[in-house]
Short mmCIF file of C-alpha atoms in Angstrom, two decimals:
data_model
loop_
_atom_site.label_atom_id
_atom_site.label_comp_id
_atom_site.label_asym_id
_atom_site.label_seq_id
_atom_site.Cartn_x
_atom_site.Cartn_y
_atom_site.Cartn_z
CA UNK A 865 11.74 311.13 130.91
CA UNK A 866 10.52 313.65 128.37
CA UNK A 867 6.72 313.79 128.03
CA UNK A 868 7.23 313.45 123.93
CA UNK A 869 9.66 310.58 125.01
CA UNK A 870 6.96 308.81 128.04
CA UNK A 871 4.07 309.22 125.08
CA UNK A 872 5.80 307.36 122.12
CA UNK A 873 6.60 304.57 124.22
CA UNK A 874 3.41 304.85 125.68
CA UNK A 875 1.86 304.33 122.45
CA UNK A 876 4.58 301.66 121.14
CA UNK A 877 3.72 299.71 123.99
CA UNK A 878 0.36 299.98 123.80
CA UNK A 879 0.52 299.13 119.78
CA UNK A 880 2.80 296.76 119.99
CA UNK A 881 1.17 294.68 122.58
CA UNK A 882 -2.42 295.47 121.07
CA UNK A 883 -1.38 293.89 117.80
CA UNK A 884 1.10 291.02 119.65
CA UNK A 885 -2.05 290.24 121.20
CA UNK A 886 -4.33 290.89 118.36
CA UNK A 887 -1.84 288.26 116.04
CA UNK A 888 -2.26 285.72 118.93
CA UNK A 889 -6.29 285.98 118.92
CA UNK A 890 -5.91 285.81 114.75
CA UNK A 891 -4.11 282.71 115.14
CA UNK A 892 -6.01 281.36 117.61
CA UNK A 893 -9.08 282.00 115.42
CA UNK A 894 -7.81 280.50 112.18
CA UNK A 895 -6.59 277.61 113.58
CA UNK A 896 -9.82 276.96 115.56
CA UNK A 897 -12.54 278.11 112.56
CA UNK A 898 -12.40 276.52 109.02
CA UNK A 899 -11.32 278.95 106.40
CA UNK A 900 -14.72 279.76 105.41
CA UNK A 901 -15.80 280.80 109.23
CA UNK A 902 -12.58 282.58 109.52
CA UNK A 903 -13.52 284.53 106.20
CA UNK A 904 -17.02 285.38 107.88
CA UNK A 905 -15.34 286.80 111.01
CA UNK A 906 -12.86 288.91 109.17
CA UNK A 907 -15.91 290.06 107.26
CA UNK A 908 -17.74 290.99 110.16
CA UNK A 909 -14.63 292.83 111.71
CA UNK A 910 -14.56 295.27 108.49
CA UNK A 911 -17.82 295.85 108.39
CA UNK A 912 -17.74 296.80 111.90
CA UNK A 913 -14.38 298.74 111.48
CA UNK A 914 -15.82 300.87 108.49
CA UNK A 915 -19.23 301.55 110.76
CA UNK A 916 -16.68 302.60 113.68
CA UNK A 917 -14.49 304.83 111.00
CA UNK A 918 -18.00 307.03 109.90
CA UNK A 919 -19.50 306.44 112.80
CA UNK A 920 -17.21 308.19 115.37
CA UNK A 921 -13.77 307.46 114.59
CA UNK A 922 -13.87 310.39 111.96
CA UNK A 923 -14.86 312.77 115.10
CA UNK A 924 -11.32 312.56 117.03
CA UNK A 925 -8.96 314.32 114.81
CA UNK A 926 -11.28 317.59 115.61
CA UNK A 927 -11.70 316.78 119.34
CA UNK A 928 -8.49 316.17 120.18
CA UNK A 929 -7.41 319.42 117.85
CA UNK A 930 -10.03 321.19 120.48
CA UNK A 931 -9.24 319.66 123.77
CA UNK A 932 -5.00 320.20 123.12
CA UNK A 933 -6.46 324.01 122.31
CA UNK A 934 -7.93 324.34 125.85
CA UNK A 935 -11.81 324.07 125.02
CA UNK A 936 -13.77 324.07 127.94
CA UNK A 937 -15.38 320.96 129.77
CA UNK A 938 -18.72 321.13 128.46
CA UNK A 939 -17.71 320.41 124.83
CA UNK A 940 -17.00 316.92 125.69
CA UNK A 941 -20.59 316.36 126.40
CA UNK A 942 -21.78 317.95 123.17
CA UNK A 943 -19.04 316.11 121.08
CA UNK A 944 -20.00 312.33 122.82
CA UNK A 945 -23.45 313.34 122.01
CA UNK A 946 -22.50 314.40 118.52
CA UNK A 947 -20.62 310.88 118.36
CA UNK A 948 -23.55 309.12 119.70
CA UNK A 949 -26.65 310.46 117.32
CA UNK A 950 -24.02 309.87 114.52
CA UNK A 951 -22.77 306.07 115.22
CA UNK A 952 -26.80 305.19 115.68
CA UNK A 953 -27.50 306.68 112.46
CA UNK A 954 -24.45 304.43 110.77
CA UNK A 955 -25.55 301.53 112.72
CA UNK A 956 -28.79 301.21 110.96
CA UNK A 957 -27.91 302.18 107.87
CA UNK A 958 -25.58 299.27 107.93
CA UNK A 959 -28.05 296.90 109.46
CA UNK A 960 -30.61 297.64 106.56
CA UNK A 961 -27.57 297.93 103.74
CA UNK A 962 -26.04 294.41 105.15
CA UNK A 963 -29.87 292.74 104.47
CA UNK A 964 -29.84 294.35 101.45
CA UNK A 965 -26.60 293.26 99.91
CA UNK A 966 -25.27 289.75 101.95
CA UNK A 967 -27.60 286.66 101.28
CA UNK A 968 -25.95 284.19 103.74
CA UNK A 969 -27.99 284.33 106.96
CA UNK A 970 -25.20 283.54 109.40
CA UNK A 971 -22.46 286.63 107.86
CA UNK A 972 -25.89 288.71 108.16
CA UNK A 973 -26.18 287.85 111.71
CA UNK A 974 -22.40 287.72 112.53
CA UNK A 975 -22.03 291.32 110.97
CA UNK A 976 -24.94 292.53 113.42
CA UNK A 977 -23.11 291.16 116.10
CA UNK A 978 -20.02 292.55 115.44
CA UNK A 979 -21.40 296.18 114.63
CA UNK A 980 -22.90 296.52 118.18
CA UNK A 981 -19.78 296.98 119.49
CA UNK A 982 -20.03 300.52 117.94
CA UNK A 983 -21.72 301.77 121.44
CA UNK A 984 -19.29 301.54 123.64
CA UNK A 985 -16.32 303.01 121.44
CA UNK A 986 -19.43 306.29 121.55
CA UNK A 987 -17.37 306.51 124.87
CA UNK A 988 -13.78 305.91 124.11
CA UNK A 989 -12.49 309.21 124.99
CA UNK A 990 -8.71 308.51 123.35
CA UNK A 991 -9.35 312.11 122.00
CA UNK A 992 -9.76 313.83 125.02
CA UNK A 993 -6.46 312.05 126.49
CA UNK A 994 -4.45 312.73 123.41
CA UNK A 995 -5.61 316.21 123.42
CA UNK A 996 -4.26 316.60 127.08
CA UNK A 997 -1.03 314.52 125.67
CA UNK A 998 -1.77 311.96 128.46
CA UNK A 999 -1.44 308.53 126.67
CA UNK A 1000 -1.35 306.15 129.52
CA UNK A 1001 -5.46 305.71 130.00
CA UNK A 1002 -5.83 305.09 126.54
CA UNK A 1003 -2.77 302.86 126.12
CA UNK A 1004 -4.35 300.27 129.20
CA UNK A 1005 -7.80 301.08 127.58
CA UNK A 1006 -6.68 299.19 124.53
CA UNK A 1007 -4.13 296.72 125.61
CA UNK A 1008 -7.71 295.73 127.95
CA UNK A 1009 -9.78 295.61 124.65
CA UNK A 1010 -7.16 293.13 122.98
CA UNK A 1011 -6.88 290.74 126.10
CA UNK A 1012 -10.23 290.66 127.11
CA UNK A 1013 -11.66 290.04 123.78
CA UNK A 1014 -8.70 286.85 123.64
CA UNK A 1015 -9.90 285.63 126.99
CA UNK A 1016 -13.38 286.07 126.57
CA UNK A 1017 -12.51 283.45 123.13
CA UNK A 1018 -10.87 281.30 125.72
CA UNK A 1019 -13.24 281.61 128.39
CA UNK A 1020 -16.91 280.97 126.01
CA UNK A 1021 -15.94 280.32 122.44
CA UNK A 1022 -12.94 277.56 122.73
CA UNK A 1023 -16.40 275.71 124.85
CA UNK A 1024 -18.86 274.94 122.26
CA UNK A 1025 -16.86 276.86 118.75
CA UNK A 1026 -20.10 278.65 118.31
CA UNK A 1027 -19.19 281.51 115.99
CA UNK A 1028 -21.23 283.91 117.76
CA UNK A 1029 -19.53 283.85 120.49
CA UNK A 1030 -16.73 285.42 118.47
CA UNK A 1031 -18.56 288.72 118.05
CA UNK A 1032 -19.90 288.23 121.56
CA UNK A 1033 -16.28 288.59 122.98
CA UNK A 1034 -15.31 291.47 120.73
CA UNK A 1035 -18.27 293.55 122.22
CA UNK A 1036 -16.95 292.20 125.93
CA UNK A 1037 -13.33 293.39 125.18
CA UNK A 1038 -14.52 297.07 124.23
CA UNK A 1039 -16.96 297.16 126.82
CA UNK A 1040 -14.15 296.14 129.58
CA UNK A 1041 -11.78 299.07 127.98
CA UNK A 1042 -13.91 301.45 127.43
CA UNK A 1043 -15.21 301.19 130.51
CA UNK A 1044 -11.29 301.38 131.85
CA UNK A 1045 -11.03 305.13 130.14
CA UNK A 1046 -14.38 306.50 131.52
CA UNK A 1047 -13.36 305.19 135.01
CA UNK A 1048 -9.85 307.27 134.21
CA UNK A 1049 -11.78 310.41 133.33
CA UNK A 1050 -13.91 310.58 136.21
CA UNK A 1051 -10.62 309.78 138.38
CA UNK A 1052 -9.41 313.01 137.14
CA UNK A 1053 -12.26 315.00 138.72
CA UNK A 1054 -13.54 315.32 135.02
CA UNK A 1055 -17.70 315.00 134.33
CA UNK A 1056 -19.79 313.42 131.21
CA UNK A 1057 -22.69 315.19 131.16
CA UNK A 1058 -24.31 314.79 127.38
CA UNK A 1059 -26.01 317.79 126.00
CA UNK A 1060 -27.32 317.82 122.80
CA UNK A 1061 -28.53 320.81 120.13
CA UNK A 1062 -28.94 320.70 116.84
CA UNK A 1063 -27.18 323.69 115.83
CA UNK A 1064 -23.87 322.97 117.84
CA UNK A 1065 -23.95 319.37 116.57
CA UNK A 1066 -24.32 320.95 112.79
CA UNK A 1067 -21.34 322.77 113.46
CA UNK A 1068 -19.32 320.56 114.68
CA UNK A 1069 -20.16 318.24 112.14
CA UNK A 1070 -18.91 320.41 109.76
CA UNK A 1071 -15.81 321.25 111.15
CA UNK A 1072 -15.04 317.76 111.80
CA UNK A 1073 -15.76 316.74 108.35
CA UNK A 1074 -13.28 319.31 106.72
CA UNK A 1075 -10.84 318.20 109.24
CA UNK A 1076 -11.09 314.39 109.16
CA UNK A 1077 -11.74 313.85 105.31
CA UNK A 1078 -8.09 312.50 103.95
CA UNK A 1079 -8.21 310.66 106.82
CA UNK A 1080 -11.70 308.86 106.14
CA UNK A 1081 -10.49 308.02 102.68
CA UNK A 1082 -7.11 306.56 103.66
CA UNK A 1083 -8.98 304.49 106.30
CA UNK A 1084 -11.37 303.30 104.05
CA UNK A 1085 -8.89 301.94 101.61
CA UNK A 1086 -7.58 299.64 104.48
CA UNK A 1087 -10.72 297.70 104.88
CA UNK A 1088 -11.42 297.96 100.96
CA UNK A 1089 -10.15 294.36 100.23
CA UNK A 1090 -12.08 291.94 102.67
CA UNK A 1091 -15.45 294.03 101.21
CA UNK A 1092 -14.42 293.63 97.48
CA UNK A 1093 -13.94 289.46 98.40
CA UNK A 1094 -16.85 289.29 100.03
CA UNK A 1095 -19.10 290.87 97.68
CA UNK A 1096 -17.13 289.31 94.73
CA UNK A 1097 -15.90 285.88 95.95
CA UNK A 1098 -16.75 283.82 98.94
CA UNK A 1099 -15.81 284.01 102.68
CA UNK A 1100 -13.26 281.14 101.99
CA UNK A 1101 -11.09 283.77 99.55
CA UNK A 1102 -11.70 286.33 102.31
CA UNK A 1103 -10.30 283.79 104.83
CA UNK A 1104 -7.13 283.43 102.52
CA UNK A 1105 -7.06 287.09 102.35
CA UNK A 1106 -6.97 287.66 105.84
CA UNK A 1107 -4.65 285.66 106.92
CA UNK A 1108 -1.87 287.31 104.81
CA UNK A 1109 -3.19 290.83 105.31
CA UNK A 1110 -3.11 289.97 108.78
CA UNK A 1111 0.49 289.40 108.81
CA UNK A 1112 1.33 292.28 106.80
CA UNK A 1113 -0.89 294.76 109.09
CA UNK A 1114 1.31 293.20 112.00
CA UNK A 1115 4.55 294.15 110.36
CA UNK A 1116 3.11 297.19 109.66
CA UNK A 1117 4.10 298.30 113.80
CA UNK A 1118 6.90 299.83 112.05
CA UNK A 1119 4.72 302.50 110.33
CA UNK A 1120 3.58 303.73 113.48
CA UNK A 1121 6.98 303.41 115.55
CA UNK A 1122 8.70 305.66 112.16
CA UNK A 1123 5.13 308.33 112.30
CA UNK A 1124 5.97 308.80 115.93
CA UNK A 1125 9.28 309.66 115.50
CA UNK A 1126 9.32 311.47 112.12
CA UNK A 1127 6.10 313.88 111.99
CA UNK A 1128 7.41 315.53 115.23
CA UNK A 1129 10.30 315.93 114.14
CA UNK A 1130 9.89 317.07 110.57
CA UNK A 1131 7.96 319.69 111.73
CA UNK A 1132 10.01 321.08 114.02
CA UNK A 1133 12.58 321.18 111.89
CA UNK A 1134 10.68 322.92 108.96
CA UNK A 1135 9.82 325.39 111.64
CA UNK A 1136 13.41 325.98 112.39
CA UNK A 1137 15.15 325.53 109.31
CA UNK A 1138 13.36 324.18 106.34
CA UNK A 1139 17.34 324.01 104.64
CA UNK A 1140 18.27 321.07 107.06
CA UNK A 1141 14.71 319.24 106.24
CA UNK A 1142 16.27 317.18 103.21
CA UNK A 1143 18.84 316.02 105.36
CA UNK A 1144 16.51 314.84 107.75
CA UNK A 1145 13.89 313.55 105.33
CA UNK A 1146 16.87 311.68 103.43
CA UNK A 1147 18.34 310.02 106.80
CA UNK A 1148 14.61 308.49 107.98
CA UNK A 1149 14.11 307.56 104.31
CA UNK A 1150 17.51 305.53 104.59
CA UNK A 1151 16.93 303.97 107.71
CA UNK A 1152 13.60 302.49 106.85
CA UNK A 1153 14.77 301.21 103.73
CA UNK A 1154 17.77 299.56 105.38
CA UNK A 1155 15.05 297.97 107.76
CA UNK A 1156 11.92 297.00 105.31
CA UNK A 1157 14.46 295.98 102.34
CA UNK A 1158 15.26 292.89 104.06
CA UNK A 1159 12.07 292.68 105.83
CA UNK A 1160 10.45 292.20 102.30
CA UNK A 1161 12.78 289.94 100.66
CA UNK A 1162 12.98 287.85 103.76
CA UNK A 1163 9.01 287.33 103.60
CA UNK A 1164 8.54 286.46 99.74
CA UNK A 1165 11.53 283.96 100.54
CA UNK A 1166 10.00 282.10 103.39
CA UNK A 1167 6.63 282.95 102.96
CA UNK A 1168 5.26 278.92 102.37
CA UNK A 1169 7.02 278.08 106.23
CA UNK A 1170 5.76 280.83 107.33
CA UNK A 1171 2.35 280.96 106.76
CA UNK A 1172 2.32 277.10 107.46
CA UNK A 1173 3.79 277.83 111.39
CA UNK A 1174 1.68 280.55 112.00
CA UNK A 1175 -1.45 279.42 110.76
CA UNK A 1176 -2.01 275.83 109.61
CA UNK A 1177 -1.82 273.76 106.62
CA UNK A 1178 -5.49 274.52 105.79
CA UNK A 1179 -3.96 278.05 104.69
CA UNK A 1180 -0.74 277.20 102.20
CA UNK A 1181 -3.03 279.06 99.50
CA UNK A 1182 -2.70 282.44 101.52
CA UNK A 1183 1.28 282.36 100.71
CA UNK A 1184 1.18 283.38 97.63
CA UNK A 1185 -1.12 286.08 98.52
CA UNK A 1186 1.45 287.14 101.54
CA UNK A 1187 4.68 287.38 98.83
CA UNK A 1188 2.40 289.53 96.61
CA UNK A 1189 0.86 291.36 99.56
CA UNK A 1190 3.92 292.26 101.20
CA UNK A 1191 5.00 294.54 99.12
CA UNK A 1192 2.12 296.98 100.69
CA UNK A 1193 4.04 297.09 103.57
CA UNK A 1194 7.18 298.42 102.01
CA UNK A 1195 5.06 301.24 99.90
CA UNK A 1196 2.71 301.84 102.82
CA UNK A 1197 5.98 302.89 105.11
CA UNK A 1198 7.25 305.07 102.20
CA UNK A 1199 3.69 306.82 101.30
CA UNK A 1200 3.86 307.42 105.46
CA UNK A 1201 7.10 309.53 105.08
CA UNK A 1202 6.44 311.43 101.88
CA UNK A 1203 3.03 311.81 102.93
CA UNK A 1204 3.78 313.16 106.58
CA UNK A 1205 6.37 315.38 105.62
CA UNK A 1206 3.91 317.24 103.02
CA UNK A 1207 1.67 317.63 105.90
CA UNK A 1208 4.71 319.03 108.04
CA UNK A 1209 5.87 321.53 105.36
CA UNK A 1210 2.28 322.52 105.30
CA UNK A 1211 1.13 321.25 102.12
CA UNK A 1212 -2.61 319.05 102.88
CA UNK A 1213 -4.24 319.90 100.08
CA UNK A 1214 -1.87 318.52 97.69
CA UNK A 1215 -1.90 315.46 100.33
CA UNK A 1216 -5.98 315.73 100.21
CA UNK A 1217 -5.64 315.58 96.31
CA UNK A 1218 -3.51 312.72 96.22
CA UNK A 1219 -5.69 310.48 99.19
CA UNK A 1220 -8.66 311.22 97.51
CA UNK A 1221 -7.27 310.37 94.34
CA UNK A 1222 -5.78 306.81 96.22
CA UNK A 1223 -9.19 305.90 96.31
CA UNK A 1224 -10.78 305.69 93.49
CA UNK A 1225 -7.12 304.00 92.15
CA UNK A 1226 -7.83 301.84 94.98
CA UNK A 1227 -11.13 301.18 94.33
CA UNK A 1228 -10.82 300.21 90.53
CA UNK A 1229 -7.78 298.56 90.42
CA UNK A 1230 -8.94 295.81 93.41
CA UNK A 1231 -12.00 295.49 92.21
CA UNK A 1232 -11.04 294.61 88.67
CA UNK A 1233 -7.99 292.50 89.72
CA UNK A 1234 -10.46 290.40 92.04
CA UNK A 1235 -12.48 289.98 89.15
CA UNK A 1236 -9.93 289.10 86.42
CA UNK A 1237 -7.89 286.85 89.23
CA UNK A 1238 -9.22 286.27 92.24
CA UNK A 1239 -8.02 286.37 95.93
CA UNK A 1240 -4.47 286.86 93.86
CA UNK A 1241 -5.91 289.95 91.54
CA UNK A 1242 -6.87 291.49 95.22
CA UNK A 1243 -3.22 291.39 96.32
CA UNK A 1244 -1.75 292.59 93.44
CA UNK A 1245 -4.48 295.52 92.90
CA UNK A 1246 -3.90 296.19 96.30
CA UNK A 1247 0.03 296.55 95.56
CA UNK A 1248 -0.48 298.49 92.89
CA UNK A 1249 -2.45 301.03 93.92
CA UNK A 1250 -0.20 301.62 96.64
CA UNK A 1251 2.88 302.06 94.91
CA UNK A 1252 0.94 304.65 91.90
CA UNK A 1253 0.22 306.29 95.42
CA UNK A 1254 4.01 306.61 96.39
CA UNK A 1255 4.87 307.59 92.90
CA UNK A 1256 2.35 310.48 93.84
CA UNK A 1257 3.68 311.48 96.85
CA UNK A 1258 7.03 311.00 95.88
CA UNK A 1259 6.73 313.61 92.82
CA UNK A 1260 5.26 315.60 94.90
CA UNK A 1261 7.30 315.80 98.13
CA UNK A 1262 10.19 316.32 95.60
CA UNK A 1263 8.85 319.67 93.93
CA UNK A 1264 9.56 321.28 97.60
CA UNK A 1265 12.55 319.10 99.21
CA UNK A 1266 14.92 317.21 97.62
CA UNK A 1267 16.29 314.10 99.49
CA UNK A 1268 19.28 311.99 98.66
CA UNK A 1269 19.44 308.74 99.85
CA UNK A 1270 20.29 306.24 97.52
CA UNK A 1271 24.08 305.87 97.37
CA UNK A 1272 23.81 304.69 100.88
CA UNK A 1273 21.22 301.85 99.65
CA UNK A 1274 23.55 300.32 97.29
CA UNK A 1275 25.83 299.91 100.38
CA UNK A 1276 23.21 297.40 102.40
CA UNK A 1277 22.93 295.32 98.61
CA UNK A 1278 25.76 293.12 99.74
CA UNK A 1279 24.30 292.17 103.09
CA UNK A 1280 21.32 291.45 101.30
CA UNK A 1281 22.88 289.18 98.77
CA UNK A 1282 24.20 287.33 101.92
CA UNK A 1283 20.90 287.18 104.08
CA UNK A 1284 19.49 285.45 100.71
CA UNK A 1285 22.15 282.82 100.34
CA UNK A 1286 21.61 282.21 104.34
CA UNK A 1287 17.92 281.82 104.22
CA UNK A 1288 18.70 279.25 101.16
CA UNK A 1289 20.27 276.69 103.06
CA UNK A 1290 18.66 276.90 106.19
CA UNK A 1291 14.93 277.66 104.97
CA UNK A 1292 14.28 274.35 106.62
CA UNK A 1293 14.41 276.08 109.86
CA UNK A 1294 12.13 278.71 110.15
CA UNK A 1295 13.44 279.39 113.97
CA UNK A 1296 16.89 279.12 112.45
CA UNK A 1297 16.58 280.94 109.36
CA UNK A 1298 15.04 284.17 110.72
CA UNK A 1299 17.71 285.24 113.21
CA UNK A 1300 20.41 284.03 111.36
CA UNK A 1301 19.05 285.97 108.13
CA UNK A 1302 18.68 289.01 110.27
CA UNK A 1303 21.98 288.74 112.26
CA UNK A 1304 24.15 288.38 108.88
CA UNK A 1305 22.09 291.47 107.40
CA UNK A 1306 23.18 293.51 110.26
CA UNK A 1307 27.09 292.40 110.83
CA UNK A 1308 27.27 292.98 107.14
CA UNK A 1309 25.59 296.00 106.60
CA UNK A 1310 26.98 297.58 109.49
CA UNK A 1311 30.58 296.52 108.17
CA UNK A 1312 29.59 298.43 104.51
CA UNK A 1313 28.93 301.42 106.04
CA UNK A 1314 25.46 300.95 105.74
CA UNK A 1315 24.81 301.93 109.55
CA UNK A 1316 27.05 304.16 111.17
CA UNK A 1317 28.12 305.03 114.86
CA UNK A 1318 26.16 308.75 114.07
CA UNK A 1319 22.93 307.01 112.86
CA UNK A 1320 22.73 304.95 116.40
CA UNK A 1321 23.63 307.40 117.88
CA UNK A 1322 20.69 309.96 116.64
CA UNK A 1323 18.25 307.52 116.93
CA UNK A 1324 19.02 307.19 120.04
CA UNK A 1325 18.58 311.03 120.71
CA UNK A 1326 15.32 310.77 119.01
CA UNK A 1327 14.09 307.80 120.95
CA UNK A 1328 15.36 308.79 124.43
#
């Protein structure tokens, strides 16, 4: 197999069973907390994801950019060391701003549970294996994080339902794959010896900064939500919220399985022959409409059994927040394409421009939708945003390729027609509904012309 080829499936199987196991521990959690301790866990999480993101997560773009460019072995010393001085400095700047800012005692002390596990991922070297396009060490690494922090719930929390114990795990399922990636490293013959100086850590600072910065801000609009709710409403809103957004974020597999196949090879092909890049723009652009079109739909239709299956009766409120929310997934996939190929015909600035100026849209609009409508407003500013982001990227995409793809939509509008009358009479069943939905999508659209014999059979080519 093709090392492009071993990697993506590397990484989809490492993604895919991160988050498979990642939805199992969220349902396990929900169904096990009440909906205000869920809310105060989901809290902690973001707080601890945003003091990750500036903390050393920011870092990795530049290392791995370095390590794939051959940089010798003693730069991974200075950059953990870099990573390290920076991640203590975030740590306690979010110890003192969480004291300053959260009045509930127990989110306080779950948030400073939850942010220690900052340390280890110091020493998460997915950088240095990406750079050396060797995916397998960091794939285990974090299938081990998601499975030990799930049995480490079974094994201590599912005991006594003390909520600290929920943190406690986290910071046992890091340790555990971390601890899997450094083993891997030293395997390799390789060395960790820290070194630290002022003047090399300035520099790389800097250059990591300039690198990593539309990255930052699209990470931090993520997270933006859960903050917003807990600052704004209560951790029972944020519970609601969560639940949804989890759901979404685990549909949202798809955005990384189309990245790994599109940015490669968009920018190969604008390399080659930027005349064939609208064709090739227009085709993934069709074939992840044809998927999240009925993806969508199929969610706002059965989003009341769904939510109720997954996570409880306790959280029927959170499916009206899922139908709304959903709709993120379907713009986030787009913004990924558009956005991507600006990168790949060499245009980040514009791409900076229009990140930077997703958050502050971001920003306002959920912040002034939670206030004006609660745990509702935050899905729908969310929404919104996002799709005043596509519009963006859309516009500007188009002022350098032109795609075409929406006479073959129309032909998938039939099927979908169909799928809706199907999931009508049998949205009884949820275990009935869902395949036969999806099965009579397919037959259909296939039969339209919607899918063709030369679409399999370049994915295909693309996948294998």
């Amino acid at each position: 197999m093709k090392r492009l080829s071993k990697n993506i499936l590397l990484l989809f199987v490492s993604e895919a069973g991160s988050r498979l196991i990642g939805f199992f521990t969220t349902i396990y959690l929900a169904r096990n907390l009440s909906v205000d301790g869920f809310g105060i866990v989901n809290i902690g999480l973001t707080v601890f994801a945003y003091a990750l993101l500036f903390g050393s997560q920011w870092l990795n773009i530049y290392g791995t950019r370095q390590i794939a460019a051959g940089e010798k072995i003693n730069f991974i010393g200075r950059f953990v060391s870099l990573r390290f001085v920076v991640s203590f400095i975030v740590f306690i700047l979010t110890i003192i701003l969480t004291y300053l800012f959260i009045e509930d005692t127990i989110i306080v002390f779950v948030i400073v549970l939850f942010v220690f596990s900052i340390f280890p991922n110091i020493f998460f070297l997915d950088w240095y294996f990406q750079g050396k396009e060797n995916l397998f060490p960091v794939s285990v690494g974090r299938l081990l994080i998601s499975a030990v922090y799930l049995f480490s719930l079974l094994l201590f929390f599912s005991r006594s339902h003390n909520l600290t114990w929920v943190p406690a795990s986290f910071l046992i399922g890091n340790t555990i794959g971390v601890a899997f990636v450094l083993y891997w490293f030293r395997k390799e013959g390789n060395t960790l010896v820290p070194s630290f100086s002022l003047k090399n850590s300035y520099s790389l600072f800097k250059k990591s900064l300039h690198l990593s910065s539309a990255s930052v801000i699209s990470q931090v609009n993520v997270n933006l939500p859960i903050i917003i709710i807990g600052l704004v409403l209560s951790a029972t809103e944020a519970g609601i919220f969560s639940a949804a957004s989890k759901l979404v974020f685990f549909f949202l597999l798809l955005d990384r399985f189309f990245y790994s196949l599109y940015f490669p090879a968009v920018t190969r092909v604008f390399q080659e022959s930027s005349e064939r890049l609208s064709e090739v723009v227009s085709f993934v652009l069709r074939i992840a409409l044809i998927v999240i079109i009925p993806v969508t739909v199929g969610c706002i239709l059965l989003s009341e059994p769904i939510i109720r299956l997954i996570f409880g009766n306790d959280y029927q409120d959170a499916s009206l927040v899922f139908q709304i929310l959903i709709g993120y997934f379907t713009a986030t996939i787009l913004n990924s394409i558009y956005g991507y190929g600006l990168v790949a015909i060499k245009q980040e600035k514009l791409y900076s421009k229009i990140i930077a100026l997703s958050l502050i849209v971001y920003l306002f609009s959920t912040l002034i939708f939670t206030y004006l409508f609660g745990v509702i407003g935050t899905a729908a500013g969310v929404v919104v945003s996002e799709f005043v982001v596509l519009v963006c990227f859309r516009f500007a995409f188009g002022k350098f390729v032109q795609v075409n793809f929406f006479r073959y939509i129309l032909k998938v509008f039939p099927a979908l027609l169909v799928m809706i009358i199907v999931i009508y009479f049998t949205s009884h069943n949820l275990l009935l509904s869902i395949p036969a939905a999806a099965l009579t999508y397919l037959m259909i659209t296939v039969a339209a012309g919607g899918i063709s014999k030369s679409d399999l059979q370049t994915l295909k080519e693309k996948i294998l």
